[in-house]
Short mmCIF file of C-alpha atoms in Angstrom, two decimals:
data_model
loop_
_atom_site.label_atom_id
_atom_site.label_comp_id
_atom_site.label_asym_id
_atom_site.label_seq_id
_atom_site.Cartn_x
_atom_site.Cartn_y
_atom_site.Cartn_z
CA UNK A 192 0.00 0.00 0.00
CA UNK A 193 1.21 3.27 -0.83
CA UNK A 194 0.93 6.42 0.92
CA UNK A 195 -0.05 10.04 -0.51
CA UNK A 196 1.13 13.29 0.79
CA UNK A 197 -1.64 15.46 1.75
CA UNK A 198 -1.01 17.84 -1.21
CA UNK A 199 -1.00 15.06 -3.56
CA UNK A 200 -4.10 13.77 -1.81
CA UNK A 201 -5.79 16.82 -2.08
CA UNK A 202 -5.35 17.18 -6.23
CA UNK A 203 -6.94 14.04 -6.16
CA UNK A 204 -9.80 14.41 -4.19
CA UNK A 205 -9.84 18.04 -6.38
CA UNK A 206 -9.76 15.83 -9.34
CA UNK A 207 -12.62 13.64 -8.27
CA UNK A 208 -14.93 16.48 -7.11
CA UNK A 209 -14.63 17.73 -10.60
CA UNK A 210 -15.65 14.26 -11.68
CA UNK A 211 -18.70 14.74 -9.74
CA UNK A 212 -19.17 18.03 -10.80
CA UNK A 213 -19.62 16.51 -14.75
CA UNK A 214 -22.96 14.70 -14.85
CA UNK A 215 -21.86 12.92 -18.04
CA UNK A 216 -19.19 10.81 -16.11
CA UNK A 217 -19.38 7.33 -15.72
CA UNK A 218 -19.25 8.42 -11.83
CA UNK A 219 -22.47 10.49 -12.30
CA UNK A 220 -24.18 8.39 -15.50
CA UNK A 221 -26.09 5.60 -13.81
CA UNK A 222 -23.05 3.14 -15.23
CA UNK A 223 -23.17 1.39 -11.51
CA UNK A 224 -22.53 -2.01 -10.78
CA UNK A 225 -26.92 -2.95 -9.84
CA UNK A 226 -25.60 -3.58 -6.03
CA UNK A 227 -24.12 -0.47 -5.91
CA UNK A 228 -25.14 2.01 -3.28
CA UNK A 229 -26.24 5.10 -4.27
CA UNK A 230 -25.26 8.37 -2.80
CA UNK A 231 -26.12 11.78 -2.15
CA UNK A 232 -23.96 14.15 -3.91
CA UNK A 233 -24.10 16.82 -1.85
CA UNK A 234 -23.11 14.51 1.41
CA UNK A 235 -20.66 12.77 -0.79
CA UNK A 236 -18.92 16.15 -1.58
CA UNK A 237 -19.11 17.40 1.55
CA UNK A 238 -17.63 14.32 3.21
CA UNK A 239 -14.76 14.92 0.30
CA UNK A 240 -14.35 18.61 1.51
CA UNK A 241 -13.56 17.61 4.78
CA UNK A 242 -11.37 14.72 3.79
CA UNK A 243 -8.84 17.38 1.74
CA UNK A 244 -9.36 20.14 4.73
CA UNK A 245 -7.51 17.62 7.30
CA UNK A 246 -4.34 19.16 8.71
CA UNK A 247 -2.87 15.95 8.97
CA UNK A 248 -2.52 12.88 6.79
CA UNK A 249 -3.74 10.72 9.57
CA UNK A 250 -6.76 12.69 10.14
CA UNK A 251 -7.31 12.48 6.56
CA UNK A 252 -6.70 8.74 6.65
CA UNK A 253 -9.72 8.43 9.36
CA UNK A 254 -11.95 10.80 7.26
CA UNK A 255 -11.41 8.38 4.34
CA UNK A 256 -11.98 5.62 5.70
CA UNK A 257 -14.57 5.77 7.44
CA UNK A 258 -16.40 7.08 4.48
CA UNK A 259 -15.57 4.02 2.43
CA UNK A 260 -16.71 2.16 5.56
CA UNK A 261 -20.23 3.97 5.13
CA UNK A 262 -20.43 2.92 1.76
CA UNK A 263 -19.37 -0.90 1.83
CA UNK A 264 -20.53 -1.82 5.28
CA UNK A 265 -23.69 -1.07 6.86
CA UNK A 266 -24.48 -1.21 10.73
CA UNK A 267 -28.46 -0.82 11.49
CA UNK A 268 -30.35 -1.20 15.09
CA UNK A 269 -31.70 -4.37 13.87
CA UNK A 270 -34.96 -2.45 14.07
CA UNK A 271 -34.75 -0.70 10.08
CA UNK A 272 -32.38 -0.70 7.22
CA UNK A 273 -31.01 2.30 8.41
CA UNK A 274 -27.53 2.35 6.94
CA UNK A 275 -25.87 4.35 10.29
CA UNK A 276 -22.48 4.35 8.21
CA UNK A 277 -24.30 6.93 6.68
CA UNK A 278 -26.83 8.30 8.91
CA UNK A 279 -26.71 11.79 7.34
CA UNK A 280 -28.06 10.64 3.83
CA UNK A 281 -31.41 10.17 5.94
CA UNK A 282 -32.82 14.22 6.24
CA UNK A 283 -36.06 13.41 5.93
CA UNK A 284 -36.30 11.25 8.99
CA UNK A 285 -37.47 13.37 12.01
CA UNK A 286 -35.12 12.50 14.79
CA UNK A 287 -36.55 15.56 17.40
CA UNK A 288 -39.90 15.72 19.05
CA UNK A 289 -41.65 18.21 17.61
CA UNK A 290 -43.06 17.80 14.30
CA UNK A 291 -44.25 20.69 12.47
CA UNK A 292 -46.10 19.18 9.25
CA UNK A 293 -47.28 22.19 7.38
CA UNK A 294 -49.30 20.06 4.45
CA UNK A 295 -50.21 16.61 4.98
CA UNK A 296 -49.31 14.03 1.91
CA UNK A 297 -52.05 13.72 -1.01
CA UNK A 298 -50.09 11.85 -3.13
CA UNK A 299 -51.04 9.03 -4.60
CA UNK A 300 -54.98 8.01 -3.19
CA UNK A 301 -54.57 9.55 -0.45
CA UNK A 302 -57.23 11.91 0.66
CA UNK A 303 -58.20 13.90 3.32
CA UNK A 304 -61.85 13.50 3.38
CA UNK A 305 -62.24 11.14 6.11
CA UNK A 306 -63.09 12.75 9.32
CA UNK A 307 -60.13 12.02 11.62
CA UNK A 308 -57.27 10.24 9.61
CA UNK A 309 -53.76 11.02 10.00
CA UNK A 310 -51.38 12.26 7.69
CA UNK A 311 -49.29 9.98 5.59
CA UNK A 312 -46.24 11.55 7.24
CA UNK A 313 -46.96 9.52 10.39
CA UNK A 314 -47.26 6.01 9.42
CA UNK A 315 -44.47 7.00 6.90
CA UNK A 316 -41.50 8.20 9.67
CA UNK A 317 -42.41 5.20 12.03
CA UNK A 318 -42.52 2.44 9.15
CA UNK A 319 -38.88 3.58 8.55
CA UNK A 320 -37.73 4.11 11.75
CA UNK A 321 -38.99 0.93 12.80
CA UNK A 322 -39.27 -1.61 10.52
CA UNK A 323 -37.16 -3.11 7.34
CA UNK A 324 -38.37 -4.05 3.99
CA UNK A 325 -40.56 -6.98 4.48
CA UNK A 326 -41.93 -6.44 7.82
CA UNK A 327 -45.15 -6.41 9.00
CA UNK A 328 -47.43 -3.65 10.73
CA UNK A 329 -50.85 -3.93 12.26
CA UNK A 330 -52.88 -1.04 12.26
CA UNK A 331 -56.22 -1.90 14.48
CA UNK A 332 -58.13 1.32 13.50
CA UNK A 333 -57.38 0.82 10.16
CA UNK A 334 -59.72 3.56 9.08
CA UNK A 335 -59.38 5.24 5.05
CA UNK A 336 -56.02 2.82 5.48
CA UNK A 337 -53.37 5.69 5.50
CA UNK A 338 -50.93 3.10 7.23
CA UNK A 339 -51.62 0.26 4.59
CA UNK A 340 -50.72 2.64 1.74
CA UNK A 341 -48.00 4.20 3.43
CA UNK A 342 -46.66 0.40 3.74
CA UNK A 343 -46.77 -0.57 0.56
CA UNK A 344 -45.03 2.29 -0.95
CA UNK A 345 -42.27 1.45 1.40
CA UNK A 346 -42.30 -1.91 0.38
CA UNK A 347 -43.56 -2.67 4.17
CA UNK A 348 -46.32 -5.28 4.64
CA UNK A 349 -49.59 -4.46 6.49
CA UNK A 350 -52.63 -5.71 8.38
CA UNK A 351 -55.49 -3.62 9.09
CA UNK A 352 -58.54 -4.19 10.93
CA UNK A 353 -61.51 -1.97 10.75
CA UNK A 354 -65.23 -2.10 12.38
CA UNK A 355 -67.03 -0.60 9.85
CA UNK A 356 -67.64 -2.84 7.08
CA UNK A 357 -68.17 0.04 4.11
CA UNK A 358 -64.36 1.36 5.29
CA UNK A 359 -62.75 -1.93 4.95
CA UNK A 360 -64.04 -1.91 0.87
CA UNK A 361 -62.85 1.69 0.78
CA UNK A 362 -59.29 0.63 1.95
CA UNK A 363 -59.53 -2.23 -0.18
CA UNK A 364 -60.61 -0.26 -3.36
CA UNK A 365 -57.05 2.11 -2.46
CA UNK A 366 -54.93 -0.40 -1.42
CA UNK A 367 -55.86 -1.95 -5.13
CA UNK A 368 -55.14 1.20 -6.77
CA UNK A 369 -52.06 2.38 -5.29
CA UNK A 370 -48.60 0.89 -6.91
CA UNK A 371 -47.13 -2.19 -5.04
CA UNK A 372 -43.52 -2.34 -6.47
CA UNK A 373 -42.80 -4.17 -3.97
CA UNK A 374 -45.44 -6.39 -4.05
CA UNK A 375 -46.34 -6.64 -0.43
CA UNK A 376 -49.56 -7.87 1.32
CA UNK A 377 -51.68 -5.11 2.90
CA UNK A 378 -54.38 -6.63 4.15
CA UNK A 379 -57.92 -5.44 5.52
CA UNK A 380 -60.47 -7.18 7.52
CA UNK A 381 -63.52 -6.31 9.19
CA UNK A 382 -64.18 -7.13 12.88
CA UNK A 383 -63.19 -5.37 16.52
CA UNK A 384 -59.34 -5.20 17.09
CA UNK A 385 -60.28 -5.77 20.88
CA UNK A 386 -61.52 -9.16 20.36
CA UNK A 387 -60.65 -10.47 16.69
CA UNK A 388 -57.93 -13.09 16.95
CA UNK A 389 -54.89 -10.85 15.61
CA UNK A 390 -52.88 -14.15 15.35
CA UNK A 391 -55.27 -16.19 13.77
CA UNK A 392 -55.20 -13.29 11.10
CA UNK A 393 -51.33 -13.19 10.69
CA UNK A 394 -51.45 -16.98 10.68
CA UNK A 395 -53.99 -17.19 7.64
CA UNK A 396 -51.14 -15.16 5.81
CA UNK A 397 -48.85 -17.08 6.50
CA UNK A 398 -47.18 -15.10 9.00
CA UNK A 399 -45.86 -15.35 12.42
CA UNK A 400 -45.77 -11.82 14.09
CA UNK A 401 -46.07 -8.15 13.25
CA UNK A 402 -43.24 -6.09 13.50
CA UNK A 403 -44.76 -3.04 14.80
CA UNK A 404 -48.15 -2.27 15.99
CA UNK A 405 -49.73 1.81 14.93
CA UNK A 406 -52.69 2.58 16.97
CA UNK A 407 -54.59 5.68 15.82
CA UNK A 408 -58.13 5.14 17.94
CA UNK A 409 -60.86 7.86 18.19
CA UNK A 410 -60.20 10.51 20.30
CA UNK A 411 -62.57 9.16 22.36
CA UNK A 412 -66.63 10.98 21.79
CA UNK A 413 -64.88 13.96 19.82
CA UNK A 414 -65.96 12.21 16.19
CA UNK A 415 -68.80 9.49 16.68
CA UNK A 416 -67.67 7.17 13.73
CA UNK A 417 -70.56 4.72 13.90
CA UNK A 418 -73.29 3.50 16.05
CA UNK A 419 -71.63 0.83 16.75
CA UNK A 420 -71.52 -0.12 20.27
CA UNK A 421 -68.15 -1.86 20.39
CA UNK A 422 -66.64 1.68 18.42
CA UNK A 423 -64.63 3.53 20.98
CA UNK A 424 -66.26 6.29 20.16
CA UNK A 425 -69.41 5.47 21.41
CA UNK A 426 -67.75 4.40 24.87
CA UNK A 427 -70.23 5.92 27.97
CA UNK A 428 -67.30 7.45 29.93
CA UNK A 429 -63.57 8.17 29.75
CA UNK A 430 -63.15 4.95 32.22
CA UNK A 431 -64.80 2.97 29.50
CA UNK A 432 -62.94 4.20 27.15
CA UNK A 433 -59.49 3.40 28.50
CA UNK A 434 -60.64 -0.16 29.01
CA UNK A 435 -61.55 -0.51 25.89
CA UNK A 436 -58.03 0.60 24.63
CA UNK A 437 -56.57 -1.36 27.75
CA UNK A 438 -58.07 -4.48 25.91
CA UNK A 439 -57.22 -3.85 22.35
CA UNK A 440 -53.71 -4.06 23.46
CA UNK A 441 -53.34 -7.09 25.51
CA UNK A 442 -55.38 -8.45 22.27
CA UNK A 443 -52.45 -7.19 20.05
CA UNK A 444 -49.65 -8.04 22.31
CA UNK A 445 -49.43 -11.38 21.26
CA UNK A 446 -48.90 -10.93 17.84
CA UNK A 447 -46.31 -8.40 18.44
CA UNK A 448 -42.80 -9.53 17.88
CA UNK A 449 -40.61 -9.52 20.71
CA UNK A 450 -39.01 -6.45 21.77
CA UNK A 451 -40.58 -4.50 19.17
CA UNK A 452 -42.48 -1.33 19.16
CA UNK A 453 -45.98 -0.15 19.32
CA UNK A 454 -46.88 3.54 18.51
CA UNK A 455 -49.66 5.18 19.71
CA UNK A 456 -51.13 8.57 18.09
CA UNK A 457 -53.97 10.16 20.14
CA UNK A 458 -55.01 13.88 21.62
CA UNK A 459 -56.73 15.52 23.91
CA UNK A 460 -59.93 16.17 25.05
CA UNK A 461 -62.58 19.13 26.67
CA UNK A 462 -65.53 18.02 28.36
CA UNK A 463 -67.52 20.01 30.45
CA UNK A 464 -65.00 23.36 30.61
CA UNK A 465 -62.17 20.92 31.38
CA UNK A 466 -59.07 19.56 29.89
CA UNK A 467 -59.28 15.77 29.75
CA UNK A 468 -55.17 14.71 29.33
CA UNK A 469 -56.47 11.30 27.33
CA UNK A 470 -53.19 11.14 25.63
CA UNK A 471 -51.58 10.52 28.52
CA UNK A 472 -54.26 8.83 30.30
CA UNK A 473 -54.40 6.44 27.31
CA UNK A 474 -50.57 6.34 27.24
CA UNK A 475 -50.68 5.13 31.13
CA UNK A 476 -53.17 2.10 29.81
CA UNK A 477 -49.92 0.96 27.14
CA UNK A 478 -47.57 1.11 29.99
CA UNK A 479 -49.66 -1.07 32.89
CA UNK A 480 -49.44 -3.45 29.90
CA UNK A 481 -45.58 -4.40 29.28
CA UNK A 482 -44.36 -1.64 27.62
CA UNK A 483 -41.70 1.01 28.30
CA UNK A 484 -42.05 4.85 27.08
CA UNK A 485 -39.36 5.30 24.40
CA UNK A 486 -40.45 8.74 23.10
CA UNK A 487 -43.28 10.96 23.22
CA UNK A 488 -43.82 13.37 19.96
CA UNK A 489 -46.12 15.85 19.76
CA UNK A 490 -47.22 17.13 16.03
CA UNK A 491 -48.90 20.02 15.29
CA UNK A 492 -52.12 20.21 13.26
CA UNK A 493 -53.81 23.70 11.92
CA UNK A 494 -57.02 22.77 11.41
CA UNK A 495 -59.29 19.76 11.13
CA UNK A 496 -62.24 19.33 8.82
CA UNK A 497 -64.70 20.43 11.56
CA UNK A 498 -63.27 23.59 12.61
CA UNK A 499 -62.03 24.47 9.30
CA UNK A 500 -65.16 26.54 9.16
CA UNK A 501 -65.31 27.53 12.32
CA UNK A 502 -61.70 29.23 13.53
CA UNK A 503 -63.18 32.30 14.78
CA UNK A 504 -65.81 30.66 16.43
CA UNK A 505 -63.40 28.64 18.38
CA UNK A 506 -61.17 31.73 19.24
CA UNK A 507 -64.11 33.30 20.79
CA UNK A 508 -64.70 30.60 23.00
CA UNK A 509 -61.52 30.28 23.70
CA UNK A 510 -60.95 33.89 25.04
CA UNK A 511 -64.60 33.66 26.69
CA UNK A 512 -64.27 30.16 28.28
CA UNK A 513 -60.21 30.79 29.75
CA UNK A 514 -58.90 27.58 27.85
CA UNK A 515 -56.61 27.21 24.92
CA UNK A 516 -57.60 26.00 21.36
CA UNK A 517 -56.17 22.54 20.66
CA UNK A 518 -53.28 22.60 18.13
CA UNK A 519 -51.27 19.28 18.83
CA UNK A 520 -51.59 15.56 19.39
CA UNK A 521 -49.24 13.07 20.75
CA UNK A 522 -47.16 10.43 19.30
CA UNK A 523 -46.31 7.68 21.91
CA UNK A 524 -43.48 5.39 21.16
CA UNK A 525 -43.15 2.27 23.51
CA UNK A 526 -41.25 -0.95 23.43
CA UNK A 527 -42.81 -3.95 24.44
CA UNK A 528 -40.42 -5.08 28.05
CA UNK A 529 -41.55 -8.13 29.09
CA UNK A 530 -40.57 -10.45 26.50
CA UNK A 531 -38.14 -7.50 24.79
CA UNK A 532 -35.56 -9.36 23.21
CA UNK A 533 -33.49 -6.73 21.50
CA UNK A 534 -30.21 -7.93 19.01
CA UNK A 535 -27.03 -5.53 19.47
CA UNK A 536 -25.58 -2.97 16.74
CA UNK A 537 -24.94 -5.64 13.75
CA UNK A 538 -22.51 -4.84 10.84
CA UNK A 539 -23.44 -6.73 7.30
CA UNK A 540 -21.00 -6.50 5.10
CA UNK A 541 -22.39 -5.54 1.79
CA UNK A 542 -20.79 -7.21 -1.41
CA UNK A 543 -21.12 -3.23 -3.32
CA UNK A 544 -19.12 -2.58 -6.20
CA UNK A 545 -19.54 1.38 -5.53
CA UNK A 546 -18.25 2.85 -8.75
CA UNK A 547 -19.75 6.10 -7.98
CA UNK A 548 -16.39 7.21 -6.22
CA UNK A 549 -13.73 5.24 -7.17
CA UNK A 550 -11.88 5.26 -3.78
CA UNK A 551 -8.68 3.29 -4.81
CA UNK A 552 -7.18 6.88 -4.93
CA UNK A 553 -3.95 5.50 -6.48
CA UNK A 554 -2.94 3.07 -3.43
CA UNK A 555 -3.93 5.85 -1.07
CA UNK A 556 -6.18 2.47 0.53
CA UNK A 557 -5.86 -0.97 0.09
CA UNK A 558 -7.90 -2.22 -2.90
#
């Protein structure tokens, strides 16, 4: 192996940013080996720039390789296929807990004419953050299926349970119309999530356990979905309520893989001039039940499709009545602890042939 003074590295690394810089190089052309790993530019260059600004031709040595280490190895959580050799090629993943979604997703069939769905942005960071291709997520309140689409664009597979019989054709109709590159299974069934056997389900396709469980239930009486009596949001009391959610996750627990995670997305509440905390109340219900708090996010929303029409009605009674308007719901992340079986920090070496760089740099590394 042969070793390059740092101005000789540095005409090199000069040499290859202008090789970047020239999209009709074989480095920028798409001529890639098909296990190659592609690469932001702007991270790659970066990481170049601070290669060639080392003062040293150690430093510059570390830089190097652990850059070529982020591109031929990758080290994940076990959790995702989050390459963390190259954590900063991931942006778009919120890692803070405060989410400020200004638009929700309409891509695609999603819509937003449903009373009380999410936004695709939800199921969409927690599919990636924790699950890999292949895995499977329940959703119990599967609703207009924002989670099952969201999974099969990522390639992630899905079962959703529903109560209400014309929603479960409605997700079936989008499910069938969205894409499916990857062809997954997103499944949806009717029946009640707090007594349906989850694991017969799974079993019927041929699978063991979920991966990750993504409970959006009603906010309580704030939207009556149905007249259904076993819909939570027909429940007689908060009490009721909470047991109702209490038993919709010891019936999901099962088919929850061990150590895995279960994330819960629910608000808060007025009733009768007072501020009812049911995230957290609802959040206590998860924990008596196995699981251990990993994160709590809180996500803004502007306005919903009932008070769209009514904002200055709601600031009036919000100055006349001495309370705040609601503008934020909770995300709860938990881990299941009692059978939590978590692996440690794994490297898999990839077999790349990363052409995009070329990092031989003349014998600067070992081939």
């Amino acid at each position: 192996m042969r070793t390059l003074a740092l101005p000789a590295l540095r005409a090199e690394l000069q040499a290859l940013q202008a090789d970047l810089d020239d999209s009709a190089h074989p480095i920028c052309a798409g001529q890639q080996h098909p296990a190659a790993l592609p690469l932001s530019r702007d991270i790659l260059r970066a990481d170049l720039e601070q290669i060639a600004a080392a003062l040293t031709l150690e430093r510059a040595r570390y830089y190097l390789e652990r850059l070529i280490r982020g591109i031929t190895a990758a080290r994940s959580n076990g959790d995702n296929d989050i390459n963390l050799n190259r954590w900063k090629e991931y942006g778009d993943i919120h890692t803070d807990s405060l989410w400020m979604i200004e638009r929700r997703d309409s891509s695609g069939v999603h819509t937003a004419d449903y009373w009380g769905n999410f936004v695709p942005q939800i199921p969409n960071q927690m599919l990636r953050r924790y699950t890999r291709p292949g895995d499977w997520v329940i959703d119990p309140f599967a609703g207009s299926g924002t989670t099952l689409i969201e999974a099969q664009r990522l390639g992630r597979n899905a079962l959703g349970i529903e109560l209400q019989p014309r929603m479960v054709a409605r997700i079936q109709a989008a499910v069938a119309t969205e894409p499916n590159p990857h062809h997954t299974q997103c499944v949806a069934v009717q029946g009640n999530s707090a007594t349906i056997d989850v694991r017969a389900l799974l079993g019927d396709l041929q699978v063991r356990e979920a991966q990750l469980a993504v409970l959006h239930p009603p906010y309580f009486d704030i939207i009556r979905f149905s007249d259904d009596a076993d819909d939570l949001s027909n429940a007689p009391s908060v009490d009721a309520f909470l047991a109702l959610m209490g038993q919709v996750v010891d019936n999901l627990t099962p088919a929850l893989a061990r150590g895995r995670y279960l994330v819960l997305v629910i608000g808060d509440k007025y009733m009768r001039g007072d501020w009812i905390p049911l995230g957290f109340l609802t959040m206590n219900e998860v924990q008596q039940r196995g699981f251990r708090l990993k994160s709590i996010v809180v996500k803004n929303f502007e306005q919903t499709v009932g008070k769209r029409q009514q904002k200055e009605l709601w600031r009036y009674r919000a100055l006349a009545g001495g309370f705040f308007v609601f503008k934020h719901e909770y995300l709860f992340c938990f881990s299941e602890t009692l059978r939590e079986f978590r692996s440690q920090n794994s490297e898999v070496q990839w077999n790349h042939c990363v052409y995009c760089v070329g990092f031989e740099l003349h014998g600067f590394l070992p081939s």
